[in-house]
mmCIF file of C-alpha atoms in Angstrom:
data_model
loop_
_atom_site.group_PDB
_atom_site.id
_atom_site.type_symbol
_atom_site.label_atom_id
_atom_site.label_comp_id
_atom_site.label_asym_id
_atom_site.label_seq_id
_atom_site.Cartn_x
_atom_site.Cartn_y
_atom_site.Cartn_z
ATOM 1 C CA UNK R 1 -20.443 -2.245 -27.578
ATOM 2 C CA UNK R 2 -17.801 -3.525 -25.293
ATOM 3 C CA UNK R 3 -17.571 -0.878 -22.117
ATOM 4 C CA UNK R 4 -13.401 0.217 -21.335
ATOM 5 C CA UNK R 5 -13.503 -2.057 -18.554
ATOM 6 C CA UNK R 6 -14.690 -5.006 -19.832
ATOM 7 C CA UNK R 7 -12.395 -4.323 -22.813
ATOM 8 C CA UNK R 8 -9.463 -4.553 -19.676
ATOM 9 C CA UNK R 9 -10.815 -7.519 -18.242
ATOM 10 C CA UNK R 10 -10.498 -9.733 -21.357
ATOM 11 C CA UNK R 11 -7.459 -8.421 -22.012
ATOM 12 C CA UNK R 12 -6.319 -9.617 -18.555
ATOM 13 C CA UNK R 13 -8.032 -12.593 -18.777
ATOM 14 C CA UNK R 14 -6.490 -13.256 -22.275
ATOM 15 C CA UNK R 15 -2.607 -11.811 -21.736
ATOM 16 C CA UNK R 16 -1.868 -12.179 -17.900
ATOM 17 C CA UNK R 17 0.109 -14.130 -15.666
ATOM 18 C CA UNK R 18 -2.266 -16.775 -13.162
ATOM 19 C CA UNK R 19 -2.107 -14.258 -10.159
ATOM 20 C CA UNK R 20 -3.747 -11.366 -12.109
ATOM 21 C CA UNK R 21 -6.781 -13.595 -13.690
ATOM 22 C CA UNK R 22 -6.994 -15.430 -10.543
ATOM 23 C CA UNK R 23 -7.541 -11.702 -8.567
ATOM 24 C CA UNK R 24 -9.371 -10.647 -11.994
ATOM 25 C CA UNK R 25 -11.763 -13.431 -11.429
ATOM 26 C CA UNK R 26 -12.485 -13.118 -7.829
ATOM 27 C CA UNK R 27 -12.559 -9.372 -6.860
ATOM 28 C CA UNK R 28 -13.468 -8.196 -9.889
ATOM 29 C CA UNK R 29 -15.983 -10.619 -11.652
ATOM 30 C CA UNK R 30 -16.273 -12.895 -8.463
ATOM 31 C CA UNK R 31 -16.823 -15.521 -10.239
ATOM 32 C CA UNK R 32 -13.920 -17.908 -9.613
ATOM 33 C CA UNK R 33 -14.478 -21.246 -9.369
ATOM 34 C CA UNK R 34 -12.861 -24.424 -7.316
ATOM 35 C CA UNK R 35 -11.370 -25.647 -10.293
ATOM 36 C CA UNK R 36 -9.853 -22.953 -11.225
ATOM 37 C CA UNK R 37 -8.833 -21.329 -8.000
ATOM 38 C CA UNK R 38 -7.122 -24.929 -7.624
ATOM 39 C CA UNK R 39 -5.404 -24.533 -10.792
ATOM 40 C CA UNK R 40 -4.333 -21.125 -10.584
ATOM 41 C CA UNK R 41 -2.671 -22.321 -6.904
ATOM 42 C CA UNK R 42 -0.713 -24.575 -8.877
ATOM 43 C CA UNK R 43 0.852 -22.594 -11.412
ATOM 44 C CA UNK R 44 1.624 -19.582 -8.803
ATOM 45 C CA UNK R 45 3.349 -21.716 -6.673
ATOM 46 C CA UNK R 46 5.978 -22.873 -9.485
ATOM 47 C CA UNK R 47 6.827 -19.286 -10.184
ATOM 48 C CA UNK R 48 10.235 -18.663 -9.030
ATOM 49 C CA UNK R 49 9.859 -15.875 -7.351
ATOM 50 C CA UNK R 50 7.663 -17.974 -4.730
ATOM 51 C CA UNK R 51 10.135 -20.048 -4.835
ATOM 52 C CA UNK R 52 13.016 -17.925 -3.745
ATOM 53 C CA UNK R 53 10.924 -16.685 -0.927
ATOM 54 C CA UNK R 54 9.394 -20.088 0.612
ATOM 55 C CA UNK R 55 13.556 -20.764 0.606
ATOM 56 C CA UNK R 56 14.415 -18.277 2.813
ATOM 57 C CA UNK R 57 11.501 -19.097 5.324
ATOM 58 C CA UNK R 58 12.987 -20.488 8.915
ATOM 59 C CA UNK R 59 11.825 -23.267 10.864
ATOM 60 C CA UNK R 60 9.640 -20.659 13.127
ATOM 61 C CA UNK R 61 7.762 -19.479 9.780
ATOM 62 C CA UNK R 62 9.880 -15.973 9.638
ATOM 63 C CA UNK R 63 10.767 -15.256 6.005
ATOM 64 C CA UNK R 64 14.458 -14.111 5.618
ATOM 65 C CA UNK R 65 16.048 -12.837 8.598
ATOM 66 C CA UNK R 66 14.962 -9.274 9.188
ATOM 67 C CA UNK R 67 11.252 -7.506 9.204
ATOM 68 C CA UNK R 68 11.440 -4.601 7.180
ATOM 69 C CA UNK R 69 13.005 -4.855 3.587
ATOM 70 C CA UNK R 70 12.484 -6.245 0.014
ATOM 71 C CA UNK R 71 11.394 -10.182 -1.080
ATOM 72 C CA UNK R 72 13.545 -11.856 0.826
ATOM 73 C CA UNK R 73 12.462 -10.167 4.492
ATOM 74 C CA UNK R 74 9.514 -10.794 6.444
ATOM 75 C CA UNK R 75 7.669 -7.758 5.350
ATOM 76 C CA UNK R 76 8.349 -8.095 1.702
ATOM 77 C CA UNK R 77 7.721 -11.744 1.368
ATOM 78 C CA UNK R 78 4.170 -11.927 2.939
ATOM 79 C CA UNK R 79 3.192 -8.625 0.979
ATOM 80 C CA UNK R 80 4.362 -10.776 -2.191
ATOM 81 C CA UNK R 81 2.581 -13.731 -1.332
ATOM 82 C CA UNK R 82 -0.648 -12.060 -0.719
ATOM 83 C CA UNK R 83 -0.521 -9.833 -3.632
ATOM 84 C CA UNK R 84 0.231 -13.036 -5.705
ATOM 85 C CA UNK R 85 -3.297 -14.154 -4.826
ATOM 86 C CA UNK R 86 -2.353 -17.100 -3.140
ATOM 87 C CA UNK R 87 -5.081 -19.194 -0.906
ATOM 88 C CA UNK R 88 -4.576 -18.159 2.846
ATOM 89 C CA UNK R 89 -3.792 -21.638 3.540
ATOM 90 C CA UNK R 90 -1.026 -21.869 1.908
ATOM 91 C CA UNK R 91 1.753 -23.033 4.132
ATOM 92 C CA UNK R 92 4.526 -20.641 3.507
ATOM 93 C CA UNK R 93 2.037 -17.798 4.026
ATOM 94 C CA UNK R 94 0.697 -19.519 6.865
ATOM 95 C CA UNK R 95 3.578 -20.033 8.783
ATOM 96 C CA UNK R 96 4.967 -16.277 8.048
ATOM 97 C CA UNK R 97 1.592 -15.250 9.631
ATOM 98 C CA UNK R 98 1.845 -17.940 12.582
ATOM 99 C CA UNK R 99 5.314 -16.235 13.163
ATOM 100 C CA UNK R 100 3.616 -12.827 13.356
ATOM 101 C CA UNK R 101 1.039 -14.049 15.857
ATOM 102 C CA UNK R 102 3.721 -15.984 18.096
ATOM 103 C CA UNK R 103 7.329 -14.253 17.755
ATOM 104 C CA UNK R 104 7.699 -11.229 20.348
ATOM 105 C CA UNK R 105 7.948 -7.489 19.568
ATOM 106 C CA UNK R 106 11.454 -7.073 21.368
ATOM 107 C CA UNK R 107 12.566 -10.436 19.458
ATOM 108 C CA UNK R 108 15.752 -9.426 17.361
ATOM 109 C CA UNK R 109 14.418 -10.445 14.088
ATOM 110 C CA UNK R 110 12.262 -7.364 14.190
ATOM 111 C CA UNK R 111 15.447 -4.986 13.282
ATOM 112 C CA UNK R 112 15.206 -3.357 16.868
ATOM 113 C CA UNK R 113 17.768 -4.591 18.570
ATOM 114 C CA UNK R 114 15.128 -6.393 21.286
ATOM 115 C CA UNK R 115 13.699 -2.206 21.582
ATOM 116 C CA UNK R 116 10.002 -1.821 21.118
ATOM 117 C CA UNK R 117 9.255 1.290 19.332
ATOM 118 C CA UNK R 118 5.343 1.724 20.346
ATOM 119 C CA UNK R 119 3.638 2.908 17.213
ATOM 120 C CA UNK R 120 0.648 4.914 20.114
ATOM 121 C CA UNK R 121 3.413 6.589 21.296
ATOM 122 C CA UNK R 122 5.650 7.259 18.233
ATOM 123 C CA UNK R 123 3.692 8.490 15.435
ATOM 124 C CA UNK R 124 4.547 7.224 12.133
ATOM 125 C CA UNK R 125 7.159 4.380 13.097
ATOM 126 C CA UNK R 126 6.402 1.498 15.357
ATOM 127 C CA UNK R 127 7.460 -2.356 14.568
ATOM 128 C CA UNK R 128 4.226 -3.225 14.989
ATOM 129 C CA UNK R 129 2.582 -0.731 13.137
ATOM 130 C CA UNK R 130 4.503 -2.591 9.965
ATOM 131 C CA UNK R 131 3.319 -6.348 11.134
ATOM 132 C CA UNK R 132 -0.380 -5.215 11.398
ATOM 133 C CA UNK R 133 -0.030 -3.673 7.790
ATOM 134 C CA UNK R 134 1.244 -7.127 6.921
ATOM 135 C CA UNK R 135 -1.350 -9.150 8.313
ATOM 136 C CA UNK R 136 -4.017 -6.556 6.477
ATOM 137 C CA UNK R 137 -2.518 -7.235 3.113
ATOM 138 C CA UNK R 138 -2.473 -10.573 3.935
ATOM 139 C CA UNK R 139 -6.271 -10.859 5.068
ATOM 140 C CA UNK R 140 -5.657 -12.324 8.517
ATOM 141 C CA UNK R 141 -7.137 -9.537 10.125
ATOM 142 C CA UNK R 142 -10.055 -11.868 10.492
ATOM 143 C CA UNK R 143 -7.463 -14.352 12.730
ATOM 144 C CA UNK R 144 -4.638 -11.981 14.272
ATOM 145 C CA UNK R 145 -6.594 -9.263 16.026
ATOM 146 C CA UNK R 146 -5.246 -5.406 14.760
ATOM 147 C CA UNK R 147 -8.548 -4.123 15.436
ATOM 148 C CA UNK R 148 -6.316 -1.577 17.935
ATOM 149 C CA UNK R 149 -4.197 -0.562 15.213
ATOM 150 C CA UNK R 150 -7.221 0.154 12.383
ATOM 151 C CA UNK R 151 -8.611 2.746 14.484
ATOM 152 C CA UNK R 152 -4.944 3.841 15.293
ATOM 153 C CA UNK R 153 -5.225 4.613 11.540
ATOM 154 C CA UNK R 154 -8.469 6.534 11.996
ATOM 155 C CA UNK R 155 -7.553 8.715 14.565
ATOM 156 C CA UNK R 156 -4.107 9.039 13.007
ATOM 157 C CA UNK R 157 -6.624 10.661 9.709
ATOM 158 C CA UNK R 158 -9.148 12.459 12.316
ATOM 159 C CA UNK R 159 -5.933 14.444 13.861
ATOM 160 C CA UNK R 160 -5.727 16.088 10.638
ATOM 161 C CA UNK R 161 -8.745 17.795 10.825
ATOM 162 C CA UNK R 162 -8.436 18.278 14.408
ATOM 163 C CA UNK R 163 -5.170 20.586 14.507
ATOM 164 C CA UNK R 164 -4.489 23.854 11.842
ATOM 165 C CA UNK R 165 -1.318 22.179 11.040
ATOM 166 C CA UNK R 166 1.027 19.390 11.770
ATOM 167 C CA UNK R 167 2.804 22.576 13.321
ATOM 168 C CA UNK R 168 0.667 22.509 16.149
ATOM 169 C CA UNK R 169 1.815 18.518 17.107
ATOM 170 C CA UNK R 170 5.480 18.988 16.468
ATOM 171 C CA UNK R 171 8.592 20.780 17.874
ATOM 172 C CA UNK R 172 11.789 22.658 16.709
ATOM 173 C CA UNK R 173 14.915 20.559 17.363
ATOM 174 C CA UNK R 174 18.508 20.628 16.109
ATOM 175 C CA UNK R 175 18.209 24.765 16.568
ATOM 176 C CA UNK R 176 15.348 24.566 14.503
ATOM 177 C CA UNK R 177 16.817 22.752 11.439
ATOM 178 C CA UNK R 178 14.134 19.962 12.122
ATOM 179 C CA UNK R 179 11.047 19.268 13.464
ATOM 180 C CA UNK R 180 10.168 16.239 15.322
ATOM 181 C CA UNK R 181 6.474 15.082 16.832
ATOM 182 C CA UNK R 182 5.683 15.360 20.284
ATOM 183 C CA UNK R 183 5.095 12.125 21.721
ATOM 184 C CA UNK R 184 1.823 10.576 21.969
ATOM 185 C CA UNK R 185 0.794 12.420 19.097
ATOM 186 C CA UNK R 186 -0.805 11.331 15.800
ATOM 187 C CA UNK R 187 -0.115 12.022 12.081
ATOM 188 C CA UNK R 188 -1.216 9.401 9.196
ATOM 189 C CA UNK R 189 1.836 8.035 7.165
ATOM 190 C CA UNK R 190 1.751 4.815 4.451
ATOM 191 C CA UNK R 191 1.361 2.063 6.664
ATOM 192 C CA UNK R 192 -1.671 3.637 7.978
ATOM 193 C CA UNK R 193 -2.987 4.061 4.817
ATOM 194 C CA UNK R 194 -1.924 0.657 4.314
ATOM 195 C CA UNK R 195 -3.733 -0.862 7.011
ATOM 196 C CA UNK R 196 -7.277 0.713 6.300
ATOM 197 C CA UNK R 197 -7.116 -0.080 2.745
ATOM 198 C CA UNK R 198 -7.052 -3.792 3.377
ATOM 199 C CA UNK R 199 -9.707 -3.994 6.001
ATOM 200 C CA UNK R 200 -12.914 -3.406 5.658
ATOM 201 C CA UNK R 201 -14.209 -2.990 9.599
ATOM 202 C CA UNK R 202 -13.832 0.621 9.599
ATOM 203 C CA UNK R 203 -15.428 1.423 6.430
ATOM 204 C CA UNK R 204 -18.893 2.943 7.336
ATOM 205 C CA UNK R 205 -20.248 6.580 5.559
ATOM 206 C CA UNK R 206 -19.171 8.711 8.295
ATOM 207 C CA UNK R 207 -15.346 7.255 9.090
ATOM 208 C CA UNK R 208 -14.916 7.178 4.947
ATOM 209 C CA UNK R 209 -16.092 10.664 4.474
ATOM 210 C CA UNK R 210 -13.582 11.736 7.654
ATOM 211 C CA UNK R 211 -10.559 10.159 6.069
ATOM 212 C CA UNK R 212 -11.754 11.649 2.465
ATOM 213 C CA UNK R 213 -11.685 15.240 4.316
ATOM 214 C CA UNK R 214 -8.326 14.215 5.935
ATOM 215 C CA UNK R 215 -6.717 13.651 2.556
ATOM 216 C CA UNK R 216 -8.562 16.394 0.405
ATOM 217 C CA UNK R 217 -6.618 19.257 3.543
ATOM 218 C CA UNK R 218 -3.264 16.965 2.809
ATOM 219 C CA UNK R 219 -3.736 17.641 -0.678
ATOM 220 C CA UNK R 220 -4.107 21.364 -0.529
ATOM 221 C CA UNK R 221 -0.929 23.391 -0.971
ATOM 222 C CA UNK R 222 -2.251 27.063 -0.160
ATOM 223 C CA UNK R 223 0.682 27.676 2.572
ATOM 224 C CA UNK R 224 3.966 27.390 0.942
ATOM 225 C CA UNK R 225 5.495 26.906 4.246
ATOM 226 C CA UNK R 226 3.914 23.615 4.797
ATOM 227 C CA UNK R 227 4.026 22.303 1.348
ATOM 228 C CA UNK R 228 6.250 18.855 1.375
ATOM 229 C CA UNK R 229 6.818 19.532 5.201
ATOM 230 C CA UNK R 230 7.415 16.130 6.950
ATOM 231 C CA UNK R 231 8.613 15.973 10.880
ATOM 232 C CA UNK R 232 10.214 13.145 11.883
ATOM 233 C CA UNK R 233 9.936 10.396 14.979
ATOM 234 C CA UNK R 234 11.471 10.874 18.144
ATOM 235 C CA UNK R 235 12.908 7.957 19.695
ATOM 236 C CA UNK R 236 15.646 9.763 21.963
ATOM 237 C CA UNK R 237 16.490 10.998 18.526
ATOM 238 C CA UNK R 238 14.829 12.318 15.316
ATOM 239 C CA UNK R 239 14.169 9.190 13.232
ATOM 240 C CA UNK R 240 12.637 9.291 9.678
ATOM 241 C CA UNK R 241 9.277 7.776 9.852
ATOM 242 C CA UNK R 242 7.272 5.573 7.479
ATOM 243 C CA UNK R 243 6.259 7.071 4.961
ATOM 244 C CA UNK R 244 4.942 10.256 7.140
ATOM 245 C CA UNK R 245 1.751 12.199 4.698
ATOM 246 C CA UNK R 246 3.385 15.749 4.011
ATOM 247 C CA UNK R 247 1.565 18.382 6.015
ATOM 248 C CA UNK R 248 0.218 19.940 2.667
ATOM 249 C CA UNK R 249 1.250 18.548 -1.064
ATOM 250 C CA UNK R 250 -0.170 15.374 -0.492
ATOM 251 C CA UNK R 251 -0.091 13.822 -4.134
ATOM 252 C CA UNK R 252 -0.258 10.524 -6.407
ATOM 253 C CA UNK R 253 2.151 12.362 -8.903
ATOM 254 C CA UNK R 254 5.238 12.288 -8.111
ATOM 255 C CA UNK R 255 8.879 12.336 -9.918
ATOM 256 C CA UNK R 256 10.698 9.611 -8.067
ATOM 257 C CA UNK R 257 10.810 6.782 -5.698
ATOM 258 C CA UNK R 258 10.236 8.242 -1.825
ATOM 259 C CA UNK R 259 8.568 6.662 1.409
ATOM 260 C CA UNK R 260 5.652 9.070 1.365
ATOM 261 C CA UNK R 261 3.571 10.313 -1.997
ATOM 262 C CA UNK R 262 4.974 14.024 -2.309
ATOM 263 C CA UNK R 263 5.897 15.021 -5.610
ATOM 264 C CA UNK R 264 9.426 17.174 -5.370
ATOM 265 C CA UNK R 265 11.234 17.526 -8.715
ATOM 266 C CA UNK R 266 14.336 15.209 -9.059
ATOM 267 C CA UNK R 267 16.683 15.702 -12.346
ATOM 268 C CA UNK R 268 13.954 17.584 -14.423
ATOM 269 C CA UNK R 269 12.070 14.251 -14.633
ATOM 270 C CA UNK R 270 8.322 14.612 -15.308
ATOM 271 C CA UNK R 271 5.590 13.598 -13.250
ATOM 272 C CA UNK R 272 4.170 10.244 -13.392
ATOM 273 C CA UNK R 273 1.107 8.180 -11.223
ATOM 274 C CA UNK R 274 2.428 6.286 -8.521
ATOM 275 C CA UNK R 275 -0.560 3.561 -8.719
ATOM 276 C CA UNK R 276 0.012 1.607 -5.538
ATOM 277 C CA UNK R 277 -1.563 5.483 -3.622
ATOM 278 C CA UNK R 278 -4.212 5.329 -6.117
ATOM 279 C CA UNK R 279 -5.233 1.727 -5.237
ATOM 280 C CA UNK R 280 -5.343 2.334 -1.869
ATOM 281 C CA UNK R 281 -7.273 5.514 -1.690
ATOM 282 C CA UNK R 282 -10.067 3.945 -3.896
ATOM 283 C CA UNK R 283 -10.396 0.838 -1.758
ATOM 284 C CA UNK R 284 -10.867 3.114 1.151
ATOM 285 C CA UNK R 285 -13.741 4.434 -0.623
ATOM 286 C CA UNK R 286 -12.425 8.183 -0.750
ATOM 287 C CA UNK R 287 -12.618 8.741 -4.672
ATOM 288 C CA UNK R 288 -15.726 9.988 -4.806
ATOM 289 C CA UNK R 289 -15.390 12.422 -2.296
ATOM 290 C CA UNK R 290 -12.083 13.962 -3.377
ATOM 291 C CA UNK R 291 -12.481 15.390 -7.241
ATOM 292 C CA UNK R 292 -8.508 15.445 -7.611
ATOM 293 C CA UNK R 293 -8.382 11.927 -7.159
ATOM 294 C CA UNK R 294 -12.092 11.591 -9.558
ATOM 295 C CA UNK R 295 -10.033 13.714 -11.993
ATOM 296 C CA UNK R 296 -7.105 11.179 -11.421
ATOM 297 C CA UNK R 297 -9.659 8.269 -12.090
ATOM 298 C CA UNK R 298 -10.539 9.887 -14.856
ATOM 299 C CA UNK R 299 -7.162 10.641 -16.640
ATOM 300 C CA UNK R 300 -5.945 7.346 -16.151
ATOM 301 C CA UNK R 301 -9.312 5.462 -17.931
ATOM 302 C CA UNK R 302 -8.640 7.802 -20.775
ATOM 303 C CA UNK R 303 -5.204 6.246 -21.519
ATOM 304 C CA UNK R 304 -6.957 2.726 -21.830
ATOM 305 C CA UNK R 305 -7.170 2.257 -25.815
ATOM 306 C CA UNK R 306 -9.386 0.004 -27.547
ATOM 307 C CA UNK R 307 -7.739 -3.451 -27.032
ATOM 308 C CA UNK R 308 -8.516 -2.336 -22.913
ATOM 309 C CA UNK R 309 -5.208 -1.825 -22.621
ATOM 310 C CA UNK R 310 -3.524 1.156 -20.541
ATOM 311 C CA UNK R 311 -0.976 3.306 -21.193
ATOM 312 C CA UNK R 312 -0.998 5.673 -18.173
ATOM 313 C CA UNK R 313 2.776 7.192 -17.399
ATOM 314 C CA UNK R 314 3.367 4.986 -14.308
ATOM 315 C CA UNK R 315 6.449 5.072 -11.408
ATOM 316 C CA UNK R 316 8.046 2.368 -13.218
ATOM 317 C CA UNK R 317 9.427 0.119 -9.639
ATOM 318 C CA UNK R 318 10.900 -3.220 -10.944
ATOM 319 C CA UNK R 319 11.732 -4.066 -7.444
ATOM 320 C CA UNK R 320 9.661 -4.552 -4.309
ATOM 321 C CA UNK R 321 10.678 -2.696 -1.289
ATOM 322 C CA UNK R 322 8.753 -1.688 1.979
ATOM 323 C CA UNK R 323 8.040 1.540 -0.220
ATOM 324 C CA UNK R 324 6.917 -0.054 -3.363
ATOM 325 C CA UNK R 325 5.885 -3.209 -4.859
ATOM 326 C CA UNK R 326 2.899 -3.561 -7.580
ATOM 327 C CA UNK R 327 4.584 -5.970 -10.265
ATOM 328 C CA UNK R 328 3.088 -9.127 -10.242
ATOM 329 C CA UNK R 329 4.532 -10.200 -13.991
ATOM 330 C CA UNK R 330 7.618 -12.069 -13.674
ATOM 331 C CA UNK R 331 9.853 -8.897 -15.423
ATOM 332 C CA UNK R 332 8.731 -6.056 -17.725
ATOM 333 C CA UNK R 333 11.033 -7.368 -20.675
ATOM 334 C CA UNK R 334 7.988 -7.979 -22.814
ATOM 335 C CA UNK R 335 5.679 -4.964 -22.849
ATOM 336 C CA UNK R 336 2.273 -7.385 -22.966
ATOM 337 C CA UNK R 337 3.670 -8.547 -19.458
ATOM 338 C CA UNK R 338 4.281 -4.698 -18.508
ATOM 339 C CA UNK R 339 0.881 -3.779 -20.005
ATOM 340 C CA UNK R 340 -0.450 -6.569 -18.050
ATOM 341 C CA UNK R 341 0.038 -5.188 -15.167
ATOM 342 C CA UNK R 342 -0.720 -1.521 -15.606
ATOM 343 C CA UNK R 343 -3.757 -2.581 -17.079
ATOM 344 C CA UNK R 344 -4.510 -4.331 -13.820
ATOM 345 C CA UNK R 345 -3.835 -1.766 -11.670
ATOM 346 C CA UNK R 346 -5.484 0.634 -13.161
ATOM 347 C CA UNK R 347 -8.468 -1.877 -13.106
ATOM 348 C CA UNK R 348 -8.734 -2.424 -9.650
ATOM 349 C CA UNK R 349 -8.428 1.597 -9.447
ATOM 350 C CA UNK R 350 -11.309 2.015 -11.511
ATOM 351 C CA UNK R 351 -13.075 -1.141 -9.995
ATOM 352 C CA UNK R 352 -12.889 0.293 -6.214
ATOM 353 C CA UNK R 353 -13.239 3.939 -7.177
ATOM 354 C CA UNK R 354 -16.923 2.544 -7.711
ATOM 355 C CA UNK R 355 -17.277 4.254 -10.528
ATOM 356 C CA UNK R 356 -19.828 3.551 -13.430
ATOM 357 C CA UNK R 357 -18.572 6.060 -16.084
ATOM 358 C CA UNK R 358 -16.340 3.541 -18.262
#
């Protein structure tokens, strides 16, 4: 008898667009072959979408003309192109990572006016902090050096554990209306999370089971007063950051679209999974160590019926922002293309939880 995940693989392999049987075949199966990683190659780069993107690439390599945004930016584009599965070769992807290796911080296209926001300094925010999580989707880690920023990311986790509360690293300001970090402090937010779960350097027992600790006291929610609490960046001036982890109410359900994973009621809407969190904590390894996110694992394999497909209650995000972005289907119109690629989120969930049960 077929196992749930196998069951999800064929229908992948069966139903899906090239990008998700090309990524089904290598990370999950590995067993992709020239041929087909050729032909595959081919078909993603007719998709329109890839089109649209290598048309808005400049002469440097710089996709659109800003860094942080949706497709047609430099962030959104080379988060697009990687997640499409395309070979790292590939010129457009190339050149946007050339770019990132060869433009200056304080150059304009970076959306800071020619100021560098240093992400050691500023917790949370940084320019750079948003390039390096680019080039770790991307895979270049192994050719642009962000071996400063990954353990960044790792003490930005360790703090956590280090301080009773994110009230002990921030300050009143605004007569106490808002708190804001003190500088050279250290808080995880996305693009941390980001960063470590598309490298693999870090990942030993001891730094996974820290960052597994980290998340599991994010997760609590035992002190109302900290529940959903989020300081902001200083920068002469409170600035929201990226995607700043709540200093309790850390969650993957959540009721809306927001640059951090805290779940606060908007227009009675129920909760749903927001699946791009999930990912990422699983390829960090955490899952087994945190048994809300096992439970999570486990909630979301129970949805899969018997044709392997799965209907988990997903944040439905047509769009890819800097705070989203999961759909690799050309549009949700048809639900096999939706189901597609539920189904293959929630397989690379269950894939990188490294779990055996389904």
């Amino acid at each position: 008898m077929k196992s749930k995940k196998q069951k999800m693989i064929d229908f992948l392999l069966k139903n899906a667009n090239p990008s998700i049987k090309r990524r089904v075949k290598s990370e999950i199966l590995r067993n992709l072959t020239p041929d087909e990683a050729a032909l595959f190659q081919e078909q993603i780069m007719k998709e329109p979408m890839i089109q649209r993107i290598m048309a808005c690439q400049q002469e440097n390599g710089w996709i659109g003309k800003s860094l942080h945004g949706g497709l047609e930016t430099q962030e959104g584009g080379t988060k697009y192109l990687a997640e499409k599965a395309l070979d790292k070769e590939t010129p457009v992807l190339k050149r946007a990572m050339e770019a990132f290796a060869t433009i200056p911080l304080d150059d304009w296209c970076y959306d800071t006016r020619g100021k560098i926001i240093d992400e050691f300094k500023v917790t949370g925010h940084g320019h750079n902090l948003i390039r390096c999580a680019c080039i770790a989707r991307a895979g270049y880690d192994d050719v642009i050096d962000i071996s400063p920023q990954i353990q960044l990311s790792l003490d930005c986790f360790k703090r956590v554990l280090e301080v009773d509360s994110v009230l002990d690293i921030t300050h009143p300001v605004h007569g106490g209306k808002q708190r804001v970090f003190y500088e050279n402090e250290k808080w995880p937010c996305r693009y941390h999370l980001d960063i470590l779960a598309h490298t693999n350097s870090w990942k030993n027992e001891r730094n996974i089971k820290m960052v597994a600790d980290s998340i599991t006291k994010l997760m609590k929610t035992d002190r109302p007063e900290l529940v959903n609490l989020v300081p902001a960046s200083w920068v002469g001036y409170p600035l929201g950051t990226l995607g700043a982890f709540p200093a309790q109410g850390l969650t993957v359900k959540v009721t809306c679209l927001l640059p951090s994973p805290m779940s606060i009621p908007y227009r009675g809407r129920s909760e749903v999974y927001q699946m791009e969190y999930i990912e990422w904590f699983a390829r960090c390894g955490v899952v087994k160590h945190i048994p809300a996110l096992r439970k999570v694992v486990d909630d979301i394999m129970r949805s899969v019926d018997d044709e392997g497909i799965c209907h988990a209650n997903v944040l439905e995000v047509k769009e890819w922002g800097p705070y989203c972005g999961f759909r690799l289907e050309t549009d949700w119109k048809s639900k096999t293309r939706k189901a597609c690629d539920i189904t293959f989120r929630a397989l690379l969930i269950l894939h990188y939880a490294n779990t055996e049960a389904y």
